[in-house]
Short mmCIF file of N, CA and C in Angstrom, two decimals:
data_model
loop_
_atom_site.label_atom_id
_atom_site.label_comp_id
_atom_site.label_asym_id
_atom_site.label_seq_id
_atom_site.Cartn_x
_atom_site.Cartn_y
_atom_site.Cartn_z
N MET A 1 -19.75 23.44 -9.41
CA MET A 1 -19.89 23.29 -8.61
C MET A 1 -19.71 21.54 -8.58
N SER A 2 -18.18 20.98 -7.50
CA SER A 2 -17.48 19.95 -7.66
C SER A 2 -17.99 19.57 -5.71
N GLY A 3 -18.39 18.21 -5.69
CA GLY A 3 -18.63 17.58 -4.08
C GLY A 3 -17.59 18.02 -3.34
N LYS A 4 -17.72 17.29 -2.39
CA LYS A 4 -16.58 17.43 -1.18
C LYS A 4 -15.87 16.01 -1.51
N ARG A 5 -14.52 16.24 -1.28
CA ARG A 5 -13.29 14.88 -1.17
C ARG A 5 -13.18 14.25 0.31
N TYR A 6 -13.53 12.97 0.58
CA TYR A 6 -13.41 12.62 1.90
C TYR A 6 -12.15 11.76 1.56
N PRO A 7 -11.53 11.99 2.76
CA PRO A 7 -10.21 10.79 2.48
C PRO A 7 -10.96 9.17 2.83
N GLU A 8 -10.48 8.12 2.37
CA GLU A 8 -11.14 7.19 2.62
C GLU A 8 -10.64 6.66 3.83
N GLU A 9 -9.92 6.81 4.79
CA GLU A 9 -10.38 6.51 6.02
C GLU A 9 -11.68 7.06 6.83
N PHE A 10 -11.67 8.00 6.45
CA PHE A 10 -12.98 8.45 6.83
C PHE A 10 -14.54 7.60 6.11
N LYS A 11 -14.42 7.37 4.64
CA LYS A 11 -15.51 6.63 4.13
C LYS A 11 -15.30 5.20 4.46
N ILE A 12 -14.37 4.41 5.01
CA ILE A 12 -14.72 3.52 5.59
C ILE A 12 -15.12 3.17 7.20
N GLU A 13 -14.60 4.57 7.84
CA GLU A 13 -15.34 4.06 9.09
C GLU A 13 -16.74 4.80 9.04
N ALA A 14 -16.89 5.49 8.21
CA ALA A 14 -19.01 5.59 8.07
C ALA A 14 -19.31 4.66 7.79
N VAL A 15 -18.59 3.31 7.20
CA VAL A 15 -19.24 2.13 6.66
C VAL A 15 -19.38 1.45 7.65
N LYS A 16 -18.33 1.41 9.04
CA LYS A 16 -18.48 0.93 10.06
C LYS A 16 -19.22 0.86 11.14
N GLN A 17 -19.88 2.42 11.03
CA GLN A 17 -20.71 2.39 11.65
C GLN A 17 -22.51 2.00 11.30
N VAL A 18 -22.20 1.63 10.30
CA VAL A 18 -23.44 0.99 9.26
C VAL A 18 -23.48 -0.43 9.44
N VAL A 19 -22.52 -0.88 8.96
CA VAL A 19 -22.24 -2.69 8.89
C VAL A 19 -22.20 -2.74 9.93
N ASP A 20 -20.68 -2.69 11.03
CA ASP A 20 -20.54 -3.50 12.36
C ASP A 20 -21.33 -2.75 13.57
N ARG A 21 -21.70 -1.20 13.38
CA ARG A 21 -22.39 -1.03 14.75
C ARG A 21 -23.90 -0.95 14.31
N GLY A 22 -24.04 -1.11 13.66
CA GLY A 22 -25.63 -0.93 13.27
C GLY A 22 -26.23 0.38 13.10
N TYR A 23 -26.01 1.17 13.31
CA TYR A 23 -26.90 2.56 12.95
C TYR A 23 -27.52 2.78 11.45
N SER A 24 -28.47 3.20 11.79
CA SER A 24 -28.87 3.24 10.33
C SER A 24 -28.46 4.57 9.46
N VAL A 25 -28.61 3.77 8.02
CA VAL A 25 -27.66 4.94 6.93
C VAL A 25 -28.28 6.48 7.10
N ALA A 26 -29.30 6.57 7.36
CA ALA A 26 -29.69 8.29 7.49
C ALA A 26 -29.21 8.69 8.66
N SER A 27 -29.11 7.98 9.87
CA SER A 27 -28.75 8.53 10.97
C SER A 27 -26.99 8.77 11.41
N VAL A 28 -26.66 8.21 10.31
CA VAL A 28 -24.83 8.30 9.71
C VAL A 28 -24.55 9.19 8.92
N ALA A 29 -25.42 9.55 7.78
CA ALA A 29 -25.01 10.69 6.93
C ALA A 29 -25.54 11.80 7.75
N THR A 30 -26.32 11.88 8.48
CA THR A 30 -26.92 13.63 9.15
C THR A 30 -25.87 13.47 10.31
N ARG A 31 -25.49 12.73 10.72
CA ARG A 31 -24.49 13.29 11.94
C ARG A 31 -22.66 13.73 10.61
N LEU A 32 -22.46 12.90 10.03
CA LEU A 32 -21.37 13.08 9.66
C LEU A 32 -21.72 14.35 8.70
N ASP A 33 -22.84 14.96 8.01
CA ASP A 33 -23.05 15.76 7.15
C ASP A 33 -23.02 15.26 6.01
N ILE A 34 -23.15 13.86 5.17
CA ILE A 34 -22.87 13.75 4.08
C ILE A 34 -24.41 12.98 3.41
N THR A 35 -24.35 12.92 1.82
CA THR A 35 -26.02 12.47 1.58
C THR A 35 -26.14 10.82 1.56
N THR A 36 -27.19 10.68 1.80
CA THR A 36 -27.17 8.93 1.92
C THR A 36 -26.82 8.53 0.49
N HIS A 37 -26.72 8.84 -0.18
CA HIS A 37 -26.36 8.42 -1.94
C HIS A 37 -24.86 7.71 -1.31
N SER A 38 -24.06 8.80 -0.97
CA SER A 38 -22.76 8.66 -0.69
C SER A 38 -22.41 7.47 -0.12
N LEU A 39 -22.91 7.47 1.16
CA LEU A 39 -23.31 6.80 2.26
C LEU A 39 -23.42 4.93 1.56
N TYR A 40 -24.06 5.03 0.95
CA TYR A 40 -24.68 3.85 -0.06
C TYR A 40 -23.64 3.53 -0.70
N ALA A 41 -22.66 4.23 -1.72
CA ALA A 41 -21.86 4.08 -2.26
C ALA A 41 -20.62 3.60 -2.05
N TRP A 42 -20.33 4.46 -0.69
CA TRP A 42 -19.25 3.82 0.09
C TRP A 42 -19.57 2.69 0.79
N ILE A 43 -20.80 1.91 1.02
CA ILE A 43 -20.89 0.63 1.51
C ILE A 43 -20.88 -0.13 0.76
N LYS A 44 -21.23 0.13 -0.43
CA LYS A 44 -20.74 -0.84 -1.59
C LYS A 44 -19.64 -0.68 -1.86
N LYS A 45 -18.81 -0.16 -1.84
CA LYS A 45 -17.36 -0.32 -2.03
C LYS A 45 -16.52 -1.02 -1.12
N TYR A 46 -16.91 -0.08 0.25
CA TYR A 46 -15.76 -0.80 1.21
C TYR A 46 -16.59 -1.79 2.01
N GLY A 47 -18.06 -2.09 2.16
CA GLY A 47 -18.86 -3.20 2.95
C GLY A 47 -18.19 -4.62 3.04
N PRO A 48 -18.78 -5.45 3.14
CA PRO A 48 -18.53 -6.78 3.93
C PRO A 48 -18.69 -7.35 2.25
N ASP A 49 -19.08 -7.05 1.10
CA ASP A 49 -19.06 -7.76 -0.37
C ASP A 49 -18.08 -7.46 -0.75
N SER A 50 -17.24 -6.34 -0.45
CA SER A 50 -16.25 -5.89 -1.16
C SER A 50 -14.84 -6.64 -1.60
N SER A 51 -13.93 -6.34 -2.38
CA SER A 51 -13.13 -7.09 -3.07
C SER A 51 -11.68 -7.17 -1.98
N THR A 52 -11.80 -6.25 -0.73
CA THR A 52 -10.52 -5.93 -0.30
C THR A 52 -11.08 -6.57 0.84
N ASN A 53 -12.75 -6.80 1.17
CA ASN A 53 -13.15 -8.46 2.31
C ASN A 53 -13.00 -9.46 2.10
N LYS A 54 -12.87 -9.66 1.14
CA LYS A 54 -12.75 -11.03 0.28
C LYS A 54 -11.24 -11.10 0.50
N GLU A 55 -10.27 -10.25 0.00
CA GLU A 55 -8.97 -10.94 0.41
C GLU A 55 -9.02 -11.00 1.50
N GLU A 56 -9.63 -10.15 2.85
CA GLU A 56 -8.80 -10.33 4.16
C GLU A 56 -9.54 -11.52 4.71
N SER A 57 -10.84 -12.13 3.89
CA SER A 57 -11.33 -13.56 4.07
C SER A 57 -10.52 -14.78 4.03
N ASP A 58 -10.23 -14.90 2.79
CA ASP A 58 -9.29 -15.70 2.33
C ASP A 58 -7.87 -15.62 3.04
N ALA A 59 -7.46 -14.48 3.47
CA ALA A 59 -6.47 -14.56 4.38
C ALA A 59 -6.62 -15.36 5.64
N GLN A 60 -7.71 -14.85 6.00
CA GLN A 60 -8.43 -15.35 7.72
C GLN A 60 -8.82 -16.55 7.69
N ALA A 61 -9.13 -17.24 7.01
CA ALA A 61 -9.27 -18.58 5.99
C ALA A 61 -8.20 -19.66 6.27
N GLU A 62 -7.23 -19.14 5.94
CA GLU A 62 -5.63 -19.44 5.75
C GLU A 62 -5.24 -19.46 7.07
N ILE A 63 -5.41 -18.11 7.88
CA ILE A 63 -4.59 -18.23 9.08
C ILE A 63 -5.23 -19.37 9.80
N ARG A 64 -6.66 -19.55 9.63
CA ARG A 64 -7.42 -20.89 10.59
C ARG A 64 -6.66 -22.16 10.02
N ARG A 65 -6.66 -22.57 8.80
CA ARG A 65 -6.27 -23.75 7.96
C ARG A 65 -4.71 -23.20 9.05
N LEU A 66 -3.70 -23.03 8.95
CA LEU A 66 -2.63 -22.85 9.25
C LEU A 66 -2.74 -23.44 10.35
N GLN A 67 -3.46 -22.81 11.56
CA GLN A 67 -3.20 -22.65 13.03
C GLN A 67 -3.95 -24.31 13.52
N LYS A 68 -5.05 -25.17 12.37
CA LYS A 68 -5.45 -26.29 12.70
C LYS A 68 -4.31 -27.36 12.55
N GLU A 69 -3.69 -27.14 11.47
CA GLU A 69 -2.38 -27.91 11.12
C GLU A 69 -1.21 -28.07 12.49
N LEU A 70 -0.99 -26.07 12.46
CA LEU A 70 0.48 -26.92 13.67
C LEU A 70 -0.39 -27.43 15.18
N LYS A 71 -1.82 -26.98 15.49
CA LYS A 71 -2.12 -28.05 16.34
C LYS A 71 -1.82 -29.62 16.37
N ARG A 72 -2.36 -29.94 15.02
CA ARG A 72 -2.74 -31.29 14.43
C ARG A 72 -1.10 -31.77 15.41
N VAL A 73 0.17 -31.30 14.51
CA VAL A 73 1.42 -31.38 14.18
C VAL A 73 2.09 -31.61 15.54
N THR A 74 1.84 -29.88 16.64
CA THR A 74 1.98 -30.53 17.88
C THR A 74 1.60 -31.44 18.73
N ASP A 75 0.37 -31.93 18.49
CA ASP A 75 -0.37 -33.04 18.99
C ASP A 75 0.31 -34.30 18.92
N GLU A 76 0.80 -34.28 17.47
CA GLU A 76 1.55 -35.55 17.37
C GLU A 76 2.82 -36.04 17.88
N ARG A 77 3.55 -34.45 17.67
CA ARG A 77 4.76 -34.14 18.60
C ARG A 77 4.78 -34.63 20.31
N ASP A 78 3.60 -34.07 20.68
CA ASP A 78 3.49 -34.48 22.13
C ASP A 78 3.29 -35.94 22.42
N ILE A 79 2.15 -36.41 21.50
CA ILE A 79 2.29 -38.33 21.62
C ILE A 79 3.59 -38.74 21.44
N LEU A 80 4.77 -38.47 20.87
CA LEU A 80 6.15 -39.50 20.38
C LEU A 80 6.77 -38.97 21.36
N LYS A 81 6.19 -38.05 22.12
CA LYS A 81 6.93 -37.38 23.51
C LYS A 81 6.87 -38.16 24.78
N LYS A 82 5.49 -38.65 25.19
CA LYS A 82 5.31 -38.79 26.01
C LYS A 82 5.66 -40.09 26.41
N PRO A 83 6.49 -41.04 27.30
CA PRO A 83 6.83 -41.99 27.65
C PRO A 83 6.04 -43.12 27.86
N ARG A 84 6.60 -44.57 27.45
CA ARG A 84 5.34 -46.02 26.92
C ARG A 84 4.84 -46.15 28.64
N ARG A 85 3.85 -45.88 28.18
CA ARG A 85 3.52 -46.99 29.67
C ARG A 85 3.38 -48.77 29.56
N THR A 86 4.16 -49.29 30.77
CA THR A 86 4.19 -50.72 30.63
C THR A 86 3.25 -50.95 31.75
N SER A 87 2.85 -52.03 31.35
CA SER A 87 1.53 -52.71 32.13
C SER A 87 2.64 -53.55 33.38
N GLN A 88 2.26 -54.04 34.12
CA GLN A 88 3.13 -54.83 34.90
C GLN A 88 2.58 -55.96 35.08
N SER A 89 1.24 -56.31 34.19
CA SER A 89 0.98 -57.81 33.68
C SER A 89 1.88 -58.22 32.55
N CYS A 90 2.33 -57.17 32.13
CA CYS A 90 3.06 -57.63 30.74
C CYS A 90 4.62 -56.90 31.23
N PRO A 91 5.76 -57.70 31.61
CA PRO A 91 6.76 -57.12 32.25
C PRO A 91 8.03 -56.78 30.84
N THR A 92 8.44 -56.11 30.68
CA THR A 92 9.29 -55.64 29.39
C THR A 92 10.42 -57.05 29.83
N GLU A 93 10.85 -57.15 30.44
CA GLU A 93 11.88 -58.31 31.02
C GLU A 93 11.30 -59.98 30.63
N VAL A 94 12.17 -61.07 30.37
CA VAL A 94 11.73 -61.66 30.77
C VAL A 94 12.46 -62.83 32.04
N ARG A 95 11.78 -63.01 32.47
CA ARG A 95 12.28 -63.60 33.90
C ARG A 95 12.74 -65.28 33.26
N LEU A 96 13.67 -65.87 33.75
CA LEU A 96 14.13 -67.32 33.14
C LEU A 96 13.77 -67.65 34.35
N TYR A 97 13.90 -67.57 35.32
CA TYR A 97 13.40 -68.76 36.85
C TYR A 97 12.78 -67.37 37.97
N PRO A 98 11.45 -68.21 38.47
CA PRO A 98 11.40 -67.54 38.89
C PRO A 98 11.60 -67.20 40.38
#
C-alpha cells in the first residue's frame, strides 16, 4: 500500500497555513486529511529555513541593497541639478564703482 501523492503547490499551501497564518499543525492536518507526520516533513522541506527561502531571502536582500544605492545616486543627481543659491551680501559680480 503506497501513500497518497500530493502536488507541490498543495504542500506549500499547507505549510503557509501553519507558518504564515498561525494555524496549528494538527488543525491543518485534520482539515486537509493528511498526517501530522507528513505536514511536519513538508514544513521542514518548504518552511522558512528551507534552501528555497534562503535563496529568496538573498534575492530580497540584494533588491533592498540596490534600492538604497539607487536612492543615494538619485539624491546625488538631484543635488547637482539644483541651482546654486547666491547670497545678496556676497554678489557674484564685482563692482568697480559704487
